[in-house]
Amino acid sequence: MRPRLPPLNNLKAFEAAARHESFTRAAEELCVTQGAVSQQVKALEEGLALKLFNRERQRLVITEAGRDYLTVVRDALDRIALGTERLLQRQNAGVLTVSTSPDFAAKWLVHRLGHFAEANSGIDLRVSATLHHVDFAREEVDLAVRHGDGNWSGLDTVQLSSENLFAVCSPKLLAGRKRLRKPADILNFPLIHLDSRADWTKWLRAVDVHDAGAAHGPVLNRASMVIDAAINGQGVALARTTLAAWDLINGRLVRPFPDTLPLSKTYWIVCPKATSNVPKIVTFRNWLLAEAAEDSRRLKSMRWPQKALN
């Protein structure tokens, strides 16, 4: 069994009193009363059955036994302080492993990693793009960005941003004789589908366009592929706000029409509740939120008209 240790506050009071040769100045440093320091040192002396100080004419004089013990106490306190500092440095810096979907990594995160690295050189960011939801208890992952309803038991969840679904295309589809002027013109171009044709069917019905033509166009299984195909002028796609933001802001995509479908499932920043306040996790979460807020501000400044669909 570990030997019984004196109370830490008593050791701190003894070390401060020895350094200042004064209970009063030790009390000022420790933000307690002079009487409290005196009592803590007295309790330490009684526990050790040794006299650590002599009180001579309102002056504190450390004894030989006290001087020997001070060397041990200072070394121990210095080791604790150094270990604490190293622990805090690891929390503020070091490796931060983030799990995201391949789509979010490719269309949102990868473009911005340089900005994060410049502002946070002490954090070594590791990004794992995967389709499965990580198990924080079994996998060495600090934080994840998930798409869903935000209802994950036992996890700290923060919504990245709200989302809508809207039509996007290459700017070149708005020029020339065969161009997009009204929603019905979409049927003159290939429709790029994600997983199924259900979203396009719903969107076309909402804008009062007969959806017989929704069956044409390729079906892809990744949202990032759908957006890239639209950028390359291969047709018109439906895209979510978050994944399309970078390309819209940088002019690689345009919104030909204002009509939008609100989405209930969005992107969320998640981590275990027990680690939600670890400094490096807080830093990365705040950066994600700031980037998303800036996207929203810039998209609004582009003054696209908004028209919500039911």
PDB file of C-alpha atoms in Angstrom, residues 27-296:
ATOM      1  CA  ALA A  27      -0.893  33.700   2.891  1.00  0.00           C
ATOM      2  CA  GLU A  28      -0.959  36.533   0.345  1.00  0.00           C
ATOM      3  CA  GLU A  29       0.489  34.243  -2.340  1.00  0.00           C
ATOM      4  CA  LEU A  30      -1.930  31.414  -1.559  1.00  0.00           C
ATOM      5  CA  CYS A  31      -4.929  33.753  -1.219  1.00  0.00           C
ATOM      6  CA  VAL A  32      -5.784  32.554   2.293  1.00  0.00           C
ATOM      7  CA  THR A  33      -5.494  34.086   5.737  1.00  0.00           C
ATOM      8  CA  GLN A  34      -2.302  34.221   7.753  1.00  0.00           C
ATOM      9  CA  GLY A  35      -4.018  32.088  10.392  1.00  0.00           C
ATOM     10  CA  ALA A  36      -4.844  29.410   7.833  1.00  0.00           C
ATOM     11  CA  VAL A  37      -1.203  29.109   6.777  1.00  0.00           C
ATOM     12  CA  SER A  38      -0.084  28.939  10.390  1.00  0.00           C
ATOM     13  CA  GLN A  39      -2.613  26.179  11.140  1.00  0.00           C
ATOM     14  CA  GLN A  40      -1.643  24.179   8.039  1.00  0.00           C
ATOM     15  CA  VAL A  41       2.059  24.298   8.944  1.00  0.00           C
ATOM     16  CA  LYS A  42       1.234  23.372  12.544  1.00  0.00           C
ATOM     17  CA  ALA A  43      -0.831  20.393  11.364  1.00  0.00           C
ATOM     18  CA  LEU A  44       2.057  19.270   9.155  1.00  0.00           C
ATOM     19  CA  GLU A  45       4.498  19.526  12.087  1.00  0.00           C
ATOM     20  CA  GLU A  46       2.161  17.511  14.314  1.00  0.00           C
ATOM     21  CA  GLY A  47       1.709  14.861  11.631  1.00  0.00           C
ATOM     22  CA  LEU A  48       5.469  14.545  11.182  1.00  0.00           C
ATOM     23  CA  ALA A  49       6.249  14.938  14.883  1.00  0.00           C
ATOM     24  CA  LEU A  50       8.952  17.418  13.825  1.00  0.00           C
ATOM     25  CA  LYS A  51       9.474  21.102  14.267  1.00  0.00           C
ATOM     26  CA  LEU A  52       9.860  22.741  10.856  1.00  0.00           C
ATOM     27  CA  PHE A  53      10.143  26.391  11.931  1.00  0.00           C
ATOM     28  CA  ASN A  54      11.310  28.343  14.936  1.00  0.00           C
ATOM     29  CA  ARG A  55       9.422  31.569  15.649  1.00  0.00           C
ATOM     30  CA  GLU A  56      12.011  34.115  16.750  1.00  0.00           C
ATOM     31  CA  ARG A  57      11.030  37.741  17.413  1.00  0.00           C
ATOM     32  CA  GLN A  58       8.238  37.781  14.828  1.00  0.00           C
ATOM     33  CA  ARG A  59      10.597  36.120  12.392  1.00  0.00           C
ATOM     34  CA  LEU A  60      10.249  32.677  10.866  1.00  0.00           C
ATOM     35  CA  VAL A  61      13.428  30.572  10.886  1.00  0.00           C
ATOM     36  CA  ILE A  62      13.417  27.160   9.223  1.00  0.00           C
ATOM     37  CA  THR A  63      14.940  24.317  11.234  1.00  0.00           C
ATOM     38  CA  GLU A  64      17.523  21.866   9.931  1.00  0.00           C
ATOM     39  CA  ALA A  65      14.865  19.165   9.673  1.00  0.00           C
ATOM     40  CA  GLY A  66      12.624  21.679   7.887  1.00  0.00           C
ATOM     41  CA  ARG A  67      15.391  22.518   5.412  1.00  0.00           C
ATOM     42  CA  ASP A  68      15.913  18.841   4.575  1.00  0.00           C
ATOM     43  CA  TYR A  69      12.175  18.301   4.162  1.00  0.00           C
ATOM     44  CA  LEU A  70      11.850  21.449   2.027  1.00  0.00           C
ATOM     45  CA  THR A  71      14.182  19.934  -0.582  1.00  0.00           C
ATOM     46  CA  VAL A  72      11.902  16.897  -0.870  1.00  0.00           C
ATOM     47  CA  VAL A  73       8.685  18.940  -0.956  1.00  0.00           C
ATOM     48  CA  ARG A  74       9.964  21.390  -3.569  1.00  0.00           C
ATOM     49  CA  ASP A  75      11.104  18.572  -5.813  1.00  0.00           C
ATOM     50  CA  ALA A  76       7.706  16.867  -5.518  1.00  0.00           C
ATOM     51  CA  LEU A  77       5.741  20.074  -6.185  1.00  0.00           C
ATOM     52  CA  ASP A  78       7.967  20.908  -9.156  1.00  0.00           C
ATOM     53  CA  ARG A  79       7.352  17.445 -10.612  1.00  0.00           C
ATOM     54  CA  ILE A  80       3.598  17.816 -10.163  1.00  0.00           C
ATOM     55  CA  ALA A  81       3.664  21.265 -11.802  1.00  0.00           C
ATOM     56  CA  LEU A  82       5.741  19.980 -14.740  1.00  0.00           C
ATOM     57  CA  GLY A  83       3.522  16.937 -15.224  1.00  0.00           C
ATOM     58  CA  THR A  84       0.421  19.116 -15.109  1.00  0.00           C
ATOM     59  CA  GLU A  85       1.861  21.487 -17.696  1.00  0.00           C
ATOM     60  CA  ARG A  86       2.757  18.614 -20.018  1.00  0.00           C
ATOM     61  CA  LEU A  87      -0.736  17.165 -19.659  1.00  0.00           C
ATOM     62  CA  LEU A  88      -2.334  20.510 -20.489  1.00  0.00           C
ATOM     63  CA  GLN A  89      -0.039  20.910 -23.487  1.00  0.00           C
ATOM     64  CA  ARG A  90      -1.175  17.525 -24.800  1.00  0.00           C
ATOM     65  CA  GLN A  91      -4.790  18.610 -24.411  1.00  0.00           C
ATOM     66  CA  ASN A  92      -4.166  21.894 -26.191  1.00  0.00           C
ATOM     67  CA  ALA A  93      -1.954  20.413 -28.876  1.00  0.00           C
ATOM     68  CA  GLY A  94      -0.764  17.108 -30.265  1.00  0.00           C
ATOM     69  CA  VAL A  95      -2.652  14.691 -32.508  1.00  0.00           C
ATOM     70  CA  LEU A  96      -6.357  15.316 -33.114  1.00  0.00           C
ATOM     71  CA  THR A  97      -8.086  12.514 -35.018  1.00  0.00           C
ATOM     72  CA  VAL A  98     -11.294  13.454 -36.810  1.00  0.00           C
ATOM     73  CA  SER A  99     -13.734  11.100 -38.516  1.00  0.00           C
ATOM     74  CA  THR A 100     -15.958  12.351 -41.350  1.00  0.00           C
ATOM     75  CA  SER A 101     -17.836  10.929 -44.306  1.00  0.00           C
ATOM     76  CA  PRO A 102     -15.913  10.812 -47.603  1.00  0.00           C
ATOM     77  CA  ASP A 103     -18.338  13.380 -49.077  1.00  0.00           C
ATOM     78  CA  PHE A 104     -17.840  15.899 -46.271  1.00  0.00           C
ATOM     79  CA  ALA A 105     -14.085  15.383 -46.329  1.00  0.00           C
ATOM     80  CA  ALA A 106     -13.854  15.868 -50.097  1.00  0.00           C
ATOM     81  CA  LYS A 107     -16.304  18.733 -50.655  1.00  0.00           C
ATOM     82  CA  TRP A 108     -16.032  20.714 -47.415  1.00  0.00           C
ATOM     83  CA  LEU A 109     -13.110  19.887 -45.166  1.00  0.00           C
ATOM     84  CA  VAL A 110     -10.133  19.285 -47.460  1.00  0.00           C
ATOM     85  CA  HIS A 111     -10.285  22.781 -49.002  1.00  0.00           C
ATOM     86  CA  ARG A 112      -9.898  24.415 -45.581  1.00  0.00           C
ATOM     87  CA  LEU A 113      -7.254  22.314 -43.846  1.00  0.00           C
ATOM     88  CA  GLY A 114      -4.506  24.782 -44.706  1.00  0.00           C
ATOM     89  CA  HIS A 115      -6.358  27.573 -42.914  1.00  0.00           C
ATOM     90  CA  PHE A 116      -6.680  25.465 -39.775  1.00  0.00           C
ATOM     91  CA  ALA A 117      -3.024  24.396 -39.843  1.00  0.00           C
ATOM     92  CA  GLU A 118      -1.837  28.007 -40.166  1.00  0.00           C
ATOM     93  CA  ALA A 119      -3.873  29.114 -37.168  1.00  0.00           C
ATOM     94  CA  ASN A 120      -3.195  26.029 -35.004  1.00  0.00           C
ATOM     95  CA  SER A 121       0.328  24.820 -35.692  1.00  0.00           C
ATOM     96  CA  GLY A 122       0.452  22.860 -32.432  1.00  0.00           C
ATOM     97  CA  ILE A 123      -2.390  20.525 -33.445  1.00  0.00           C
ATOM     98  CA  ASP A 124      -1.489  17.606 -35.690  1.00  0.00           C
ATOM     99  CA  LEU A 125      -4.772  16.930 -37.496  1.00  0.00           C
ATOM    100  CA  ARG A 126      -5.530  13.422 -38.730  1.00  0.00           C
ATOM    101  CA  VAL A 127      -8.649  12.981 -40.883  1.00  0.00           C
ATOM    102  CA  SER A 128     -10.252   9.568 -41.363  1.00  0.00           C
ATOM    103  CA  ALA A 129     -12.912   9.495 -44.103  1.00  0.00           C
ATOM    104  CA  THR A 130     -15.237   6.567 -43.486  1.00  0.00           C
ATOM    105  CA  LEU A 131     -18.843   5.613 -44.103  1.00  0.00           C
ATOM    106  CA  HIS A 132     -19.438   4.030 -40.696  1.00  0.00           C
ATOM    107  CA  HIS A 133     -20.148   5.863 -37.455  1.00  0.00           C
ATOM    108  CA  VAL A 134     -17.094   5.472 -35.261  1.00  0.00           C
ATOM    109  CA  ASP A 135     -17.267   3.874 -31.836  1.00  0.00           C
ATOM    110  CA  PHE A 136     -15.481   6.381 -29.624  1.00  0.00           C
ATOM    111  CA  ALA A 137     -15.022   3.743 -26.906  1.00  0.00           C
ATOM    112  CA  ARG A 138     -13.145   1.384 -29.224  1.00  0.00           C
ATOM    113  CA  GLU A 139     -11.507   3.610 -31.830  1.00  0.00           C
ATOM    114  CA  GLU A 140      -8.844   6.270 -31.369  1.00  0.00           C
ATOM    115  CA  VAL A 141     -10.978   9.133 -32.675  1.00  0.00           C
ATOM    116  CA  ASP A 142     -11.405  12.436 -30.849  1.00  0.00           C
ATOM    117  CA  LEU A 143     -14.241  14.028 -32.810  1.00  0.00           C
ATOM    118  CA  ALA A 144     -16.525  13.231 -35.738  1.00  0.00           C
ATOM    119  CA  VAL A 145     -18.701  15.086 -38.206  1.00  0.00           C
ATOM    120  CA  ARG A 146     -21.841  13.056 -38.833  1.00  0.00           C
ATOM    121  CA  HIS A 147     -24.870  13.488 -41.039  1.00  0.00           C
ATOM    122  CA  GLY A 148     -28.184  12.759 -39.373  1.00  0.00           C
ATOM    123  CA  ASP A 149     -30.764  14.076 -36.933  1.00  0.00           C
ATOM    124  CA  GLY A 150     -28.315  14.767 -34.091  1.00  0.00           C
ATOM    125  CA  ASN A 151     -29.841  12.141 -31.822  1.00  0.00           C
ATOM    126  CA  TRP A 152     -26.905  10.020 -30.692  1.00  0.00           C
ATOM    127  CA  SER A 153     -27.118   8.862 -27.101  1.00  0.00           C
ATOM    128  CA  GLY A 154     -24.184   9.622 -24.836  1.00  0.00           C
ATOM    129  CA  LEU A 155     -22.515  12.046 -27.235  1.00  0.00           C
ATOM    130  CA  ASP A 156     -22.087  15.807 -27.182  1.00  0.00           C
ATOM    131  CA  THR A 157     -23.706  17.088 -30.399  1.00  0.00           C
ATOM    132  CA  VAL A 158     -23.513  20.541 -32.010  1.00  0.00           C
ATOM    133  CA  GLN A 159     -25.229  21.311 -35.320  1.00  0.00           C
ATOM    134  CA  LEU A 160     -22.814  22.578 -37.935  1.00  0.00           C
ATOM    135  CA  SER A 161     -25.457  24.433 -39.965  1.00  0.00           C
ATOM    136  CA  SER A 162     -28.988  24.161 -41.317  1.00  0.00           C
ATOM    137  CA  GLU A 163     -29.402  22.682 -44.807  1.00  0.00           C
ATOM    138  CA  ASN A 164     -31.569  22.879 -47.886  1.00  0.00           C
ATOM    139  CA  LEU A 165     -31.659  20.938 -51.139  1.00  0.00           C
ATOM    140  CA  PHE A 166     -31.573  22.932 -54.393  1.00  0.00           C
ATOM    141  CA  ALA A 167     -30.638  22.664 -58.049  1.00  0.00           C
ATOM    142  CA  VAL A 168     -27.050  23.413 -59.091  1.00  0.00           C
ATOM    143  CA  CYS A 169     -25.201  23.363 -62.379  1.00  0.00           C
ATOM    144  CA  SER A 170     -22.123  24.648 -64.156  1.00  0.00           C
ATOM    145  CA  PRO A 171     -22.244  28.359 -65.058  1.00  0.00           C
ATOM    146  CA  LYS A 172     -21.972  27.409 -68.722  1.00  0.00           C
ATOM    147  CA  LEU A 173     -25.465  25.893 -68.614  1.00  0.00           C
ATOM    148  CA  LEU A 174     -26.829  29.417 -68.119  1.00  0.00           C
ATOM    149  CA  ALA A 175     -25.292  30.675 -71.370  1.00  0.00           C
ATOM    150  CA  GLY A 176     -25.985  30.001 -75.023  1.00  0.00           C
ATOM    151  CA  ARG A 177     -29.158  29.283 -76.946  1.00  0.00           C
ATOM    152  CA  LYS A 178     -29.951  26.106 -75.003  1.00  0.00           C
ATOM    153  CA  ARG A 179     -29.849  27.365 -71.480  1.00  0.00           C
ATOM    154  CA  LEU A 180     -31.791  27.221 -68.242  1.00  0.00           C
ATOM    155  CA  ARG A 181     -34.409  29.979 -68.026  1.00  0.00           C
ATOM    156  CA  LYS A 182     -37.223  28.311 -66.090  1.00  0.00           C
ATOM    157  CA  PRO A 183     -37.537  25.078 -64.045  1.00  0.00           C
ATOM    158  CA  ALA A 184     -39.100  23.170 -66.955  1.00  0.00           C
ATOM    159  CA  ASP A 185     -35.902  23.736 -68.963  1.00  0.00           C
ATOM    160  CA  ILE A 186     -34.153  21.330 -66.587  1.00  0.00           C
ATOM    161  CA  LEU A 187     -35.710  18.455 -68.529  1.00  0.00           C
ATOM    162  CA  ASN A 188     -33.623  19.481 -71.547  1.00  0.00           C
ATOM    163  CA  PHE A 189     -30.481  18.458 -69.671  1.00  0.00           C
ATOM    164  CA  PRO A 190     -29.375  15.232 -67.994  1.00  0.00           C
ATOM    165  CA  LEU A 191     -30.477  15.069 -64.372  1.00  0.00           C
ATOM    166  CA  ILE A 192     -27.743  13.803 -62.075  1.00  0.00           C
ATOM    167  CA  HIS A 193     -29.228  11.620 -59.336  1.00  0.00           C
ATOM    168  CA  LEU A 194     -27.953  10.529 -55.925  1.00  0.00           C
ATOM    169  CA  ASP A 195     -28.777   6.895 -55.079  1.00  0.00           C
ATOM    170  CA  SER A 196     -32.283   7.073 -56.568  1.00  0.00           C
ATOM    171  CA  ARG A 197     -34.513   9.376 -58.587  1.00  0.00           C
ATOM    172  CA  ALA A 198     -36.744  10.249 -55.618  1.00  0.00           C
ATOM    173  CA  ASP A 199     -35.280  13.695 -54.835  1.00  0.00           C
ATOM    174  CA  TRP A 200     -35.615  14.969 -58.385  1.00  0.00           C
ATOM    175  CA  THR A 201     -39.186  13.650 -58.604  1.00  0.00           C
ATOM    176  CA  LYS A 202     -40.094  15.511 -55.415  1.00  0.00           C
ATOM    177  CA  TRP A 203     -38.353  18.730 -56.496  1.00  0.00           C
ATOM    178  CA  LEU A 204     -39.949  18.790 -59.962  1.00  0.00           C
ATOM    179  CA  ARG A 205     -43.398  18.195 -58.531  1.00  0.00           C
ATOM    180  CA  ALA A 206     -42.870  21.017 -56.055  1.00  0.00           C
ATOM    181  CA  VAL A 207     -42.124  23.462 -58.902  1.00  0.00           C
ATOM    182  CA  ASP A 208     -45.113  22.214 -60.946  1.00  0.00           C
ATOM    183  CA  VAL A 209     -43.019  20.502 -63.610  1.00  0.00           C
ATOM    184  CA  HIS A 210     -44.265  17.210 -65.008  1.00  0.00           C
ATOM    185  CA  ASP A 211     -41.756  14.665 -63.719  1.00  0.00           C
ATOM    186  CA  ALA A 212     -41.863  12.179 -66.592  1.00  0.00           C
ATOM    187  CA  GLY A 213     -38.381  13.354 -67.513  1.00  0.00           C
ATOM    188  CA  ALA A 214     -36.973  12.722 -64.044  1.00  0.00           C
ATOM    189  CA  ALA A 215     -36.095   9.203 -65.063  1.00  0.00           C
ATOM    190  CA  HIS A 216     -33.272  10.277 -67.338  1.00  0.00           C
ATOM    191  CA  GLY A 217     -29.688  10.931 -66.307  1.00  0.00           C
ATOM    192  CA  PRO A 218     -27.070   8.942 -64.360  1.00  0.00           C
ATOM    193  CA  VAL A 219     -27.534   7.664 -60.805  1.00  0.00           C
ATOM    194  CA  LEU A 220     -24.404   8.009 -58.638  1.00  0.00           C
ATOM    195  CA  ASN A 221     -23.869   6.734 -55.124  1.00  0.00           C
ATOM    196  CA  ARG A 222     -21.789   9.581 -53.651  1.00  0.00           C
ATOM    197  CA  ALA A 223     -22.882  13.184 -53.196  1.00  0.00           C
ATOM    198  CA  SER A 224     -19.372  14.419 -54.006  1.00  0.00           C
ATOM    199  CA  MET A 225     -19.533  12.629 -57.374  1.00  0.00           C
ATOM    200  CA  VAL A 226     -22.901  14.231 -58.115  1.00  0.00           C
ATOM    201  CA  ILE A 227     -21.515  17.715 -57.421  1.00  0.00           C
ATOM    202  CA  ASP A 228     -18.355  17.142 -59.448  1.00  0.00           C
ATOM    203  CA  ALA A 229     -20.399  15.897 -62.394  1.00  0.00           C
ATOM    204  CA  ALA A 230     -22.474  19.098 -62.247  1.00  0.00           C
ATOM    205  CA  ILE A 231     -19.309  21.216 -62.087  1.00  0.00           C
ATOM    206  CA  ASN A 232     -18.079  19.490 -65.248  1.00  0.00           C
ATOM    207  CA  GLY A 233     -21.268  20.452 -67.082  1.00  0.00           C
ATOM    208  CA  GLN A 234     -22.623  16.921 -67.313  1.00  0.00           C
ATOM    209  CA  GLY A 235     -26.102  17.996 -66.250  1.00  0.00           C
ATOM    210  CA  VAL A 236     -28.107  19.513 -63.407  1.00  0.00           C
ATOM    211  CA  ALA A 237     -27.888  18.140 -59.875  1.00  0.00           C
ATOM    212  CA  LEU A 238     -29.610  18.586 -56.551  1.00  0.00           C
ATOM    213  CA  ALA A 239     -27.135  19.464 -53.802  1.00  0.00           C
ATOM    214  CA  ARG A 240     -27.154  20.088 -50.075  1.00  0.00           C
ATOM    215  CA  THR A 241     -26.074  23.498 -48.790  1.00  0.00           C
ATOM    216  CA  THR A 242     -23.002  22.298 -46.891  1.00  0.00           C
ATOM    217  CA  LEU A 243     -21.482  20.178 -49.645  1.00  0.00           C
ATOM    218  CA  ALA A 244     -22.162  22.715 -52.415  1.00  0.00           C
ATOM    219  CA  ALA A 245     -21.044  25.814 -50.468  1.00  0.00           C
ATOM    220  CA  TRP A 246     -17.362  25.825 -51.471  1.00  0.00           C
ATOM    221  CA  ASP A 247     -18.071  25.441 -55.178  1.00  0.00           C
ATOM    222  CA  LEU A 248     -20.898  27.999 -55.131  1.00  0.00           C
ATOM    223  CA  ILE A 249     -18.747  30.576 -53.340  1.00  0.00           C
ATOM    224  CA  ASN A 250     -15.876  30.007 -55.764  1.00  0.00           C
ATOM    225  CA  GLY A 251     -18.068  30.193 -58.878  1.00  0.00           C
ATOM    226  CA  ARG A 252     -17.683  26.576 -59.967  1.00  0.00           C
ATOM    227  CA  LEU A 253     -21.391  26.027 -59.420  1.00  0.00           C
ATOM    228  CA  VAL A 254     -24.443  28.286 -59.727  1.00  0.00           C
ATOM    229  CA  ARG A 255     -28.013  28.018 -58.583  1.00  0.00           C
ATOM    230  CA  PRO A 256     -30.228  28.456 -61.658  1.00  0.00           C
ATOM    231  CA  PHE A 257     -33.445  28.681 -59.624  1.00  0.00           C
ATOM    232  CA  PRO A 258     -34.320  29.840 -56.087  1.00  0.00           C
ATOM    233  CA  ASP A 259     -36.521  26.865 -55.174  1.00  0.00           C
ATOM    234  CA  THR A 260     -35.312  24.893 -52.152  1.00  0.00           C
ATOM    235  CA  LEU A 261     -36.411  21.855 -50.198  1.00  0.00           C
ATOM    236  CA  PRO A 262     -35.659  22.041 -46.439  1.00  0.00           C
ATOM    237  CA  LEU A 263     -33.786  19.045 -45.040  1.00  0.00           C
ATOM    238  CA  SER A 264     -34.339  17.562 -41.598  1.00  0.00           C
ATOM    239  CA  LYS A 265     -30.995  15.764 -41.506  1.00  0.00           C
ATOM    240  CA  THR A 266     -27.892  17.943 -41.339  1.00  0.00           C
ATOM    241  CA  TYR A 267     -24.243  17.756 -40.336  1.00  0.00           C
ATOM    242  CA  TRP A 268     -23.366  17.555 -36.631  1.00  0.00           C
ATOM    243  CA  ILE A 269     -20.107  17.826 -34.710  1.00  0.00           C
ATOM    244  CA  VAL A 270     -20.006  14.978 -32.195  1.00  0.00           C
ATOM    245  CA  CYS A 271     -17.659  13.705 -29.504  1.00  0.00           C
ATOM    246  CA  PRO A 272     -17.969  11.929 -26.139  1.00  0.00           C
ATOM    247  CA  LYS A 273     -19.473  14.155 -23.463  1.00  0.00           C
ATOM    248  CA  ALA A 274     -16.522  13.393 -21.187  1.00  0.00           C
ATOM    249  CA  THR A 275     -14.056  14.992 -23.629  1.00  0.00           C
ATOM    250  CA  SER A 276     -16.195  17.784 -25.059  1.00  0.00           C
ATOM    251  CA  ASN A 277     -14.227  20.455 -23.161  1.00  0.00           C
ATOM    252  CA  VAL A 278     -10.723  19.198 -24.010  1.00  0.00           C
ATOM    253  CA  PRO A 279      -9.030  22.336 -25.390  1.00  0.00           C
ATOM    254  CA  LYS A 280      -7.917  20.934 -28.751  1.00  0.00           C
ATOM    255  CA  ILE A 281     -11.419  19.536 -29.355  1.00  0.00           C
ATOM    256  CA  VAL A 282     -12.966  22.887 -28.432  1.00  0.00           C
ATOM    257  CA  THR A 283     -10.530  24.619 -30.795  1.00  0.00           C
ATOM    258  CA  PHE A 284     -11.426  22.404 -33.745  1.00  0.00           C
ATOM    259  CA  ARG A 285     -15.170  22.531 -33.034  1.00  0.00           C
ATOM    260  CA  ASN A 286     -15.114  26.326 -32.839  1.00  0.00           C
ATOM    261  CA  TRP A 287     -13.146  26.477 -36.097  1.00  0.00           C
ATOM    262  CA  LEU A 288     -15.686  24.247 -37.850  1.00  0.00           C
ATOM    263  CA  LEU A 289     -18.552  26.428 -36.634  1.00  0.00           C
ATOM    264  CA  ALA A 290     -16.765  29.626 -37.673  1.00  0.00           C
ATOM    265  CA  GLU A 291     -16.105  28.247 -41.173  1.00  0.00           C
ATOM    266  CA  ALA A 292     -19.746  27.179 -41.543  1.00  0.00           C
ATOM    267  CA  ALA A 293     -20.964  30.592 -40.358  1.00  0.00           C
ATOM    268  CA  GLU A 294     -18.677  32.289 -42.880  1.00  0.00           C
ATOM    269  CA  ASP A 295     -20.071  30.052 -45.640  1.00  0.00           C
ATOM    270  CA  SER A 296     -23.590  31.088 -44.675  1.00  0.00           C
TER     271      SER A 296
END
